[in-house]
mmCIF file of C-alpha atoms in Angstrom:
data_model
loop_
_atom_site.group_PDB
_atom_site.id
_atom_site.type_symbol
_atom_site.label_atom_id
_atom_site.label_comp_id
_atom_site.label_asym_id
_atom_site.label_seq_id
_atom_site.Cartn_x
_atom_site.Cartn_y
_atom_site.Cartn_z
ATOM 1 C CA UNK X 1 132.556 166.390 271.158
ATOM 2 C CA UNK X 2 134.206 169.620 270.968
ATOM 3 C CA UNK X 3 136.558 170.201 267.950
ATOM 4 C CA UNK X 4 138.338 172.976 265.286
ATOM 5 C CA UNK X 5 139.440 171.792 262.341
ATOM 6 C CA UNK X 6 142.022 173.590 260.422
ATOM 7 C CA UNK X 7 142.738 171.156 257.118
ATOM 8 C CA UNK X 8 145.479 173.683 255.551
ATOM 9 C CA UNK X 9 149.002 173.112 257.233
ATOM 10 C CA UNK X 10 150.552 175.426 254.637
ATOM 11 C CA UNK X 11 149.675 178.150 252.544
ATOM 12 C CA UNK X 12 151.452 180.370 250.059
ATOM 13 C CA UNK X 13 150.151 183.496 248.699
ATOM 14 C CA UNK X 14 151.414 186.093 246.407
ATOM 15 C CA UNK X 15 151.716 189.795 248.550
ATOM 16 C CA UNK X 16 148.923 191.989 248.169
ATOM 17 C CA UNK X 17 146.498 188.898 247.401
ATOM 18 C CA UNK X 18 143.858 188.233 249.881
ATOM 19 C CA UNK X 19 143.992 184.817 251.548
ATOM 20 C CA UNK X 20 141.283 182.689 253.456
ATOM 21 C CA UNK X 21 142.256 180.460 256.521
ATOM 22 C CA UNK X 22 139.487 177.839 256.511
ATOM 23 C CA UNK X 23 138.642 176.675 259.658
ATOM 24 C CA UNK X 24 135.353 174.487 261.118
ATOM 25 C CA UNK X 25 134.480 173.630 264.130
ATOM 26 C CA UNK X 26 131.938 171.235 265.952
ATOM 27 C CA UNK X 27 129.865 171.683 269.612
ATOM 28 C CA UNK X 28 126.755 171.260 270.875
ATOM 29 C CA UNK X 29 126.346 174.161 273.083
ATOM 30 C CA UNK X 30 123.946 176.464 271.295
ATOM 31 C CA UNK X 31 126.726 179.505 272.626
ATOM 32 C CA UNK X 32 130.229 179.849 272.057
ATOM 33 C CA UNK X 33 132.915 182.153 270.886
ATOM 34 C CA UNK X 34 135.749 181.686 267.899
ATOM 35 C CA UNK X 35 138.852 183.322 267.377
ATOM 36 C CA UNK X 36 141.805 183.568 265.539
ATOM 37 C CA UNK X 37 145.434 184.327 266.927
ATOM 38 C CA UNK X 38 148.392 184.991 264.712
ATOM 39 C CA UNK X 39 151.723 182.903 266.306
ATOM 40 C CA UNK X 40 154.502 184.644 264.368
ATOM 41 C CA UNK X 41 157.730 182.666 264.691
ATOM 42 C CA UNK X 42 158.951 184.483 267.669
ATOM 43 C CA UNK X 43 156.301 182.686 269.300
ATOM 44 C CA UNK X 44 153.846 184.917 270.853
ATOM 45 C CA UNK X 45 150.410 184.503 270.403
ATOM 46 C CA UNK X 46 148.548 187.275 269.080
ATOM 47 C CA UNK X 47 144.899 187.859 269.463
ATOM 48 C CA UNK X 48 143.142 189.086 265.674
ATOM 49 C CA UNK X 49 139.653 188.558 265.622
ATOM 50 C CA UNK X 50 136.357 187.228 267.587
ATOM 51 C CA UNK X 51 132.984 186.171 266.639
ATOM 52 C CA UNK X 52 130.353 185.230 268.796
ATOM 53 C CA UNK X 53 127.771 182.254 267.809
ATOM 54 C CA UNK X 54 125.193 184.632 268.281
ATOM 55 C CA UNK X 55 126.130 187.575 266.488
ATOM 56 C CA UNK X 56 124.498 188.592 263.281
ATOM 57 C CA UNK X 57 126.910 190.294 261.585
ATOM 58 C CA UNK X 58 130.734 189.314 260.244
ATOM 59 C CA UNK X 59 133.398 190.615 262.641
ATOM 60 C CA UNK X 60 136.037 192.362 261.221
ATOM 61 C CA UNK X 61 139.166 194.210 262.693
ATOM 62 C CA UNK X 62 141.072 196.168 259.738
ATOM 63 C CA UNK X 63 142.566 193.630 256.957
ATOM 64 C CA UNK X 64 141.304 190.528 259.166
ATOM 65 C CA UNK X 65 137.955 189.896 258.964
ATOM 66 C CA UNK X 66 135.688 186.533 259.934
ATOM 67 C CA UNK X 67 133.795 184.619 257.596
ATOM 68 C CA UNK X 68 131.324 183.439 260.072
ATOM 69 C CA UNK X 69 128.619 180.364 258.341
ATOM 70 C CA UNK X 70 126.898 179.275 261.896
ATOM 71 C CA UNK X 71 124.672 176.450 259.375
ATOM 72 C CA UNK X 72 128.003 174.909 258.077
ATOM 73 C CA UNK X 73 129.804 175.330 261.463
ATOM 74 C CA UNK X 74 132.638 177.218 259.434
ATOM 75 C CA UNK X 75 134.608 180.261 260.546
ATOM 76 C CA UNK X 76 137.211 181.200 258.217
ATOM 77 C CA UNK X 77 139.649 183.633 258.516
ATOM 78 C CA UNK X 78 139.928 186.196 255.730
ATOM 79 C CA UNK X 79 143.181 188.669 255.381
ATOM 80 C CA UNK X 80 142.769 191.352 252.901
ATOM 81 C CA UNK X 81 145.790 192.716 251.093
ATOM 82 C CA UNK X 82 148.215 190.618 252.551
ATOM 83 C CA UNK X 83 152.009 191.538 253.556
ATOM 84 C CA UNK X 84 155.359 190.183 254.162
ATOM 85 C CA UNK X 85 154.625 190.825 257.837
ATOM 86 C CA UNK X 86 152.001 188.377 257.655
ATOM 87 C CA UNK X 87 153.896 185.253 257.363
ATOM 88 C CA UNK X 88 152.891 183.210 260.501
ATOM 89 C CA UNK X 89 151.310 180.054 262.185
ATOM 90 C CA UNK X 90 147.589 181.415 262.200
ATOM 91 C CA UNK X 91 145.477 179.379 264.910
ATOM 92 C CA UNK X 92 141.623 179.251 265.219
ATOM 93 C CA UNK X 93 140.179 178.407 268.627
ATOM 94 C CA UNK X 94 136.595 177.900 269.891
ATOM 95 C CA UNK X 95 135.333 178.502 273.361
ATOM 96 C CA UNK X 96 131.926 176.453 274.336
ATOM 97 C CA UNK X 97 130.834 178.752 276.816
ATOM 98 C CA UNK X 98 129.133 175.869 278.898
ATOM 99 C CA UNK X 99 132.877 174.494 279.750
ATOM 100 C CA UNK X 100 133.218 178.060 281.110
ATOM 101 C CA UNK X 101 136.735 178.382 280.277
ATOM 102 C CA UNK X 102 138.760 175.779 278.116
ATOM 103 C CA UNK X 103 139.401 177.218 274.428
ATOM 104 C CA UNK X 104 140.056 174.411 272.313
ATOM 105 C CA UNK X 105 142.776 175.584 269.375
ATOM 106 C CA UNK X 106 142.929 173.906 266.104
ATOM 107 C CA UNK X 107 146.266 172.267 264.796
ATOM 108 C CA UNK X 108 147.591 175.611 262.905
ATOM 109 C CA UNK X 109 147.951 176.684 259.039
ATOM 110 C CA UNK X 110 151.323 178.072 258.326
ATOM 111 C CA UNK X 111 151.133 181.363 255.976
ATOM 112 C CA UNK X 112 153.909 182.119 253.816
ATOM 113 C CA UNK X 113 153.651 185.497 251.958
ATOM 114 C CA UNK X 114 155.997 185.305 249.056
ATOM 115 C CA UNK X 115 157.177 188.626 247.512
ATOM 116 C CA UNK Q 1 145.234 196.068 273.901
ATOM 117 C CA UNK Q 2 145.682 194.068 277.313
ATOM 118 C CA UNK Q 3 149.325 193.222 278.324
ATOM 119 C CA UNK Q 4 150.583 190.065 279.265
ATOM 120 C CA UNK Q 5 154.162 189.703 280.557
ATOM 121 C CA UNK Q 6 155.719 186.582 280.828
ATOM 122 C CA UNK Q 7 159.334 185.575 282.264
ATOM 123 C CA UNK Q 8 161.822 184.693 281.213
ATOM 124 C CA UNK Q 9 162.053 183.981 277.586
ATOM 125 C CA UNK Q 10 164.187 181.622 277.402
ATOM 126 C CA UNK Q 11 165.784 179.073 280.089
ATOM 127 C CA UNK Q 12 168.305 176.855 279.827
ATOM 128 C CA UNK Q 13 169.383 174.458 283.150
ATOM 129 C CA UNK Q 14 170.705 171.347 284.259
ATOM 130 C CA UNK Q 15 168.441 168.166 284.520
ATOM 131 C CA UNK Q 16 167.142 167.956 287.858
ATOM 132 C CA UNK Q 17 166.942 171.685 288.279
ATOM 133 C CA UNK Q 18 163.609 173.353 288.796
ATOM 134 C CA UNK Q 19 162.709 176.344 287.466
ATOM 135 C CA UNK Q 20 159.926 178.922 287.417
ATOM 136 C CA UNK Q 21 158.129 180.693 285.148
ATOM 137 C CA UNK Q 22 156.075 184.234 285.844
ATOM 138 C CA UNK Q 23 153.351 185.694 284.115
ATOM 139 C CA UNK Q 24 151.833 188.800 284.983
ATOM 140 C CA UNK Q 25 148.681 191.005 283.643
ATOM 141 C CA UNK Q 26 150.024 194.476 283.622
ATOM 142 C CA UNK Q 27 146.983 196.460 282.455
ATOM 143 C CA UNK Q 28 144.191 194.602 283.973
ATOM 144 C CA UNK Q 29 143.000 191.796 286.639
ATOM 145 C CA UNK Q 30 142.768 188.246 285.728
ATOM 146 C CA UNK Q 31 140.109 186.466 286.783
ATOM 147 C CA UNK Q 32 141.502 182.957 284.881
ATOM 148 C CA UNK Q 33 145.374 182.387 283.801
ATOM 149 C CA UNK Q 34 146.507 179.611 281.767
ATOM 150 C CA UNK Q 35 149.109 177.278 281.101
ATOM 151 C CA UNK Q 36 149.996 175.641 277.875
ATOM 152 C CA UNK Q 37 152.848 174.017 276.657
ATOM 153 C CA UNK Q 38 153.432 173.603 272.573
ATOM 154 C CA UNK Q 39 155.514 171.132 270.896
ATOM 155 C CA UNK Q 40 157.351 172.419 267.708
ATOM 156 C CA UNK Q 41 155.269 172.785 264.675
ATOM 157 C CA UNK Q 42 152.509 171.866 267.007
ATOM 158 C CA UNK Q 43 149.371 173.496 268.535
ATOM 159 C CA UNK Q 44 149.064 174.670 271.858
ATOM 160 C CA UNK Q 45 148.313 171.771 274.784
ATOM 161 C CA UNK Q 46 146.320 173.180 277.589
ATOM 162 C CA UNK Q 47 148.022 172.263 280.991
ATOM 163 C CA UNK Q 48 146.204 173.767 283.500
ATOM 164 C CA UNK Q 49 143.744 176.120 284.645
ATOM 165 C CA UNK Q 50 144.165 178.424 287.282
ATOM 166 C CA UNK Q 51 141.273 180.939 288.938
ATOM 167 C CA UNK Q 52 142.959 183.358 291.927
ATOM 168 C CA UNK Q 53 143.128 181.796 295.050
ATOM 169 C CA UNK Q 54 141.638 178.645 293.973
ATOM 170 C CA UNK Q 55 143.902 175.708 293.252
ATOM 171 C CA UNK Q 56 144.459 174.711 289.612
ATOM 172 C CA UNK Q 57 142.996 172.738 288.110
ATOM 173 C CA UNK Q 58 145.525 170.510 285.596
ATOM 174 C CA UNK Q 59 144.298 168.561 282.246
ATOM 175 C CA UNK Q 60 144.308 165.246 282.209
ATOM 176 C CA UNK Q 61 148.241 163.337 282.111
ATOM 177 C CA UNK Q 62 149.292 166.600 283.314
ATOM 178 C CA UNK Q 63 151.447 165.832 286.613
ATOM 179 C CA UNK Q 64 150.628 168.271 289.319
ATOM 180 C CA UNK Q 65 153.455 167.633 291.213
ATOM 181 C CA UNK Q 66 155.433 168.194 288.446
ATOM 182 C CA UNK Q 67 154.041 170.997 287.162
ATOM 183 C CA UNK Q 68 153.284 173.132 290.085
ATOM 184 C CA UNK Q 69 151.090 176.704 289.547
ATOM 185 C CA UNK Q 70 150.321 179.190 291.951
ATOM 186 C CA UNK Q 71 147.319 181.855 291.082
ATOM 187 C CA UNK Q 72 148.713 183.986 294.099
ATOM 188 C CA UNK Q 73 147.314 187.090 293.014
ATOM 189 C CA UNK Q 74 144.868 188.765 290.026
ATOM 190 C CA UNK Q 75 147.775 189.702 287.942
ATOM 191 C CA UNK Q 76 150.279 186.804 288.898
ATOM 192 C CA UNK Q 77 150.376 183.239 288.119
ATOM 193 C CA UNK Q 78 153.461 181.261 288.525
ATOM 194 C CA UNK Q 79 154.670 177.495 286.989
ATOM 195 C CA UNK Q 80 157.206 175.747 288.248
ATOM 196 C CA UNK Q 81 158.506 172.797 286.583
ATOM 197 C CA UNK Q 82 160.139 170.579 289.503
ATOM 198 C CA UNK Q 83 163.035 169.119 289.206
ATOM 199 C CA UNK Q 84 163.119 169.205 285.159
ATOM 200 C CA UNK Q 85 164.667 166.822 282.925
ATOM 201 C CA UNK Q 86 165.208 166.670 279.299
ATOM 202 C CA UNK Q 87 161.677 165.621 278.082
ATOM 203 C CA UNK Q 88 160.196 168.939 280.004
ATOM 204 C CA UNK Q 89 161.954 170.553 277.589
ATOM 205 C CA UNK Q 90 159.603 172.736 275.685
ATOM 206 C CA UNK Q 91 157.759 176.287 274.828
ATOM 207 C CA UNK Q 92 155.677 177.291 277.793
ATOM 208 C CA UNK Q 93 152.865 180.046 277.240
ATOM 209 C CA UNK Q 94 150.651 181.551 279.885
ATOM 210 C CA UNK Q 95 147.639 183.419 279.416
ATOM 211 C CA UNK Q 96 145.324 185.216 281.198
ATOM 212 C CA UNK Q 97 142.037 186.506 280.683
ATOM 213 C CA UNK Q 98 139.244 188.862 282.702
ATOM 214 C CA UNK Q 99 135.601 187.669 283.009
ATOM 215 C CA UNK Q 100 134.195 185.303 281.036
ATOM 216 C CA UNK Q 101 131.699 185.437 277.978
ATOM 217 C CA UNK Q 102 133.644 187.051 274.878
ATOM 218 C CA UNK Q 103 136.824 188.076 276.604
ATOM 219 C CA UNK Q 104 139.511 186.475 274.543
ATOM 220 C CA UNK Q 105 142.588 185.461 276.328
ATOM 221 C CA UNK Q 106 145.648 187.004 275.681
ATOM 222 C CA UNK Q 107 148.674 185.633 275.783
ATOM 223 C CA UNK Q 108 152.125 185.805 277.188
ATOM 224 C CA UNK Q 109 155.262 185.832 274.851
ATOM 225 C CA UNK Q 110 156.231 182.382 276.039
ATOM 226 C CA UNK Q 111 159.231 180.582 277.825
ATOM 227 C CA UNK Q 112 160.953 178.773 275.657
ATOM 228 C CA UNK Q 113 162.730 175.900 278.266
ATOM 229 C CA UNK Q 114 165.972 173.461 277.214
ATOM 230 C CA UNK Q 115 167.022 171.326 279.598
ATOM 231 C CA UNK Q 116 170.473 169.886 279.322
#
């Protein structure tokens, strides 16, 4: 079966801290692709990070960057210095590239940056 | 970054009205749109998928009749929610995405739809 697992609905964290988003995931295609979207409460979704299954090295895009563990199936989302601005519903999603195009999104962790 | 465009924001109608959504790819071609519909405090529910020119293809307990999409075009995909009543009543988001592989969708700013 295919499945993300977010386990942290909420999370708040001091500005400036750094902050992991844990997130794991389950499949049995040996190839797939995870990413992480930001939904602030506007409601957009916005596209952060990606890490394919076969990649060797950590992705990382500025302040986000993707704590990829392919043995423990885990894919957690790391925020450097965070800000006010960060504050949002932060979703991680998996695509199992043999279903050729359904991403499957876990249930959300809500990030509250306090001041 | 690749531009999605979706419209309108925000709908309100009568029950039994039906009412269509538009989302459009303004900086490149979409080979694969999609249509989700989230729940408050909720993640996203796939609805359908829809490849240009093909016909959609829905999830399963989603009502195609219903729920109509039309993939008329590589930067174009419409849902229409027929005849809409209170329990349709929801956030709508589209997305859209070229090839396959590592492409990562990206995603409409959503329709948020009450129905009175």
């Amino acid at each position: 079966a295919q499945k993300i697992t977010q386990t942290q609905p909420g999370m708040f964290v001091q500005e400036k801290e750094a902050v992991t988003l844990d997130c794991t995931y389950d499949t049995s295609d040996p190839s797939y692709g995870l990413f992480w979207y930001k939904q602030p409460s506007s409601g957009e979704m916005i596209f952060l990070i990606y890490q394919g299954s076969y990649d060797q090295q950590n992705a990382t895009e500025g302040r986000y960057s993707l704590n990829f563990q392919k043995a423990r199936k885990s894919a957690n989302l790391v925020i450097s210095a965070s800000q006010l601005g960060d504050s949002a519903m932060y979703f991680c999603a998996m695509r199992p590239y043999s279903s050729a195009s359904k991403i499957i999104f876990g249930s959300g962790t809500r990030l509250s940056i306090r001041p | 970054g690749a531009v999605v465009s979706q419209h309108p924001s925000w709908v309100i109608c009568k029950s039994g009205t039906s009412v269509k959504i538009e989302c459009r790819s303004l900086d490149f071609q979409a080979t694969t749109m999609f249509w989700y519909r989230q729940f408050p405090k909720q993640s996203l529910m796939l609805m359908a998928t829809s490849n240009e020119g093909s016909k959609a293809t829905y999830e399963q307990g989603v009502e195609k009749d219903k729920f109509l999409i039309n993939h008329a075009s590589l930067t174009l995909s419409t849902l229409t929610v027929t005849s809409a009543h209170p329990e349709d009543s929801s956030f709508y988001i589209c997305s859209a995405r070229f090839g396959a592989g590592s492409q990562p969708q990206h995603f409409g700013d959503g329709t948020r739809l009450s129905i009175l």
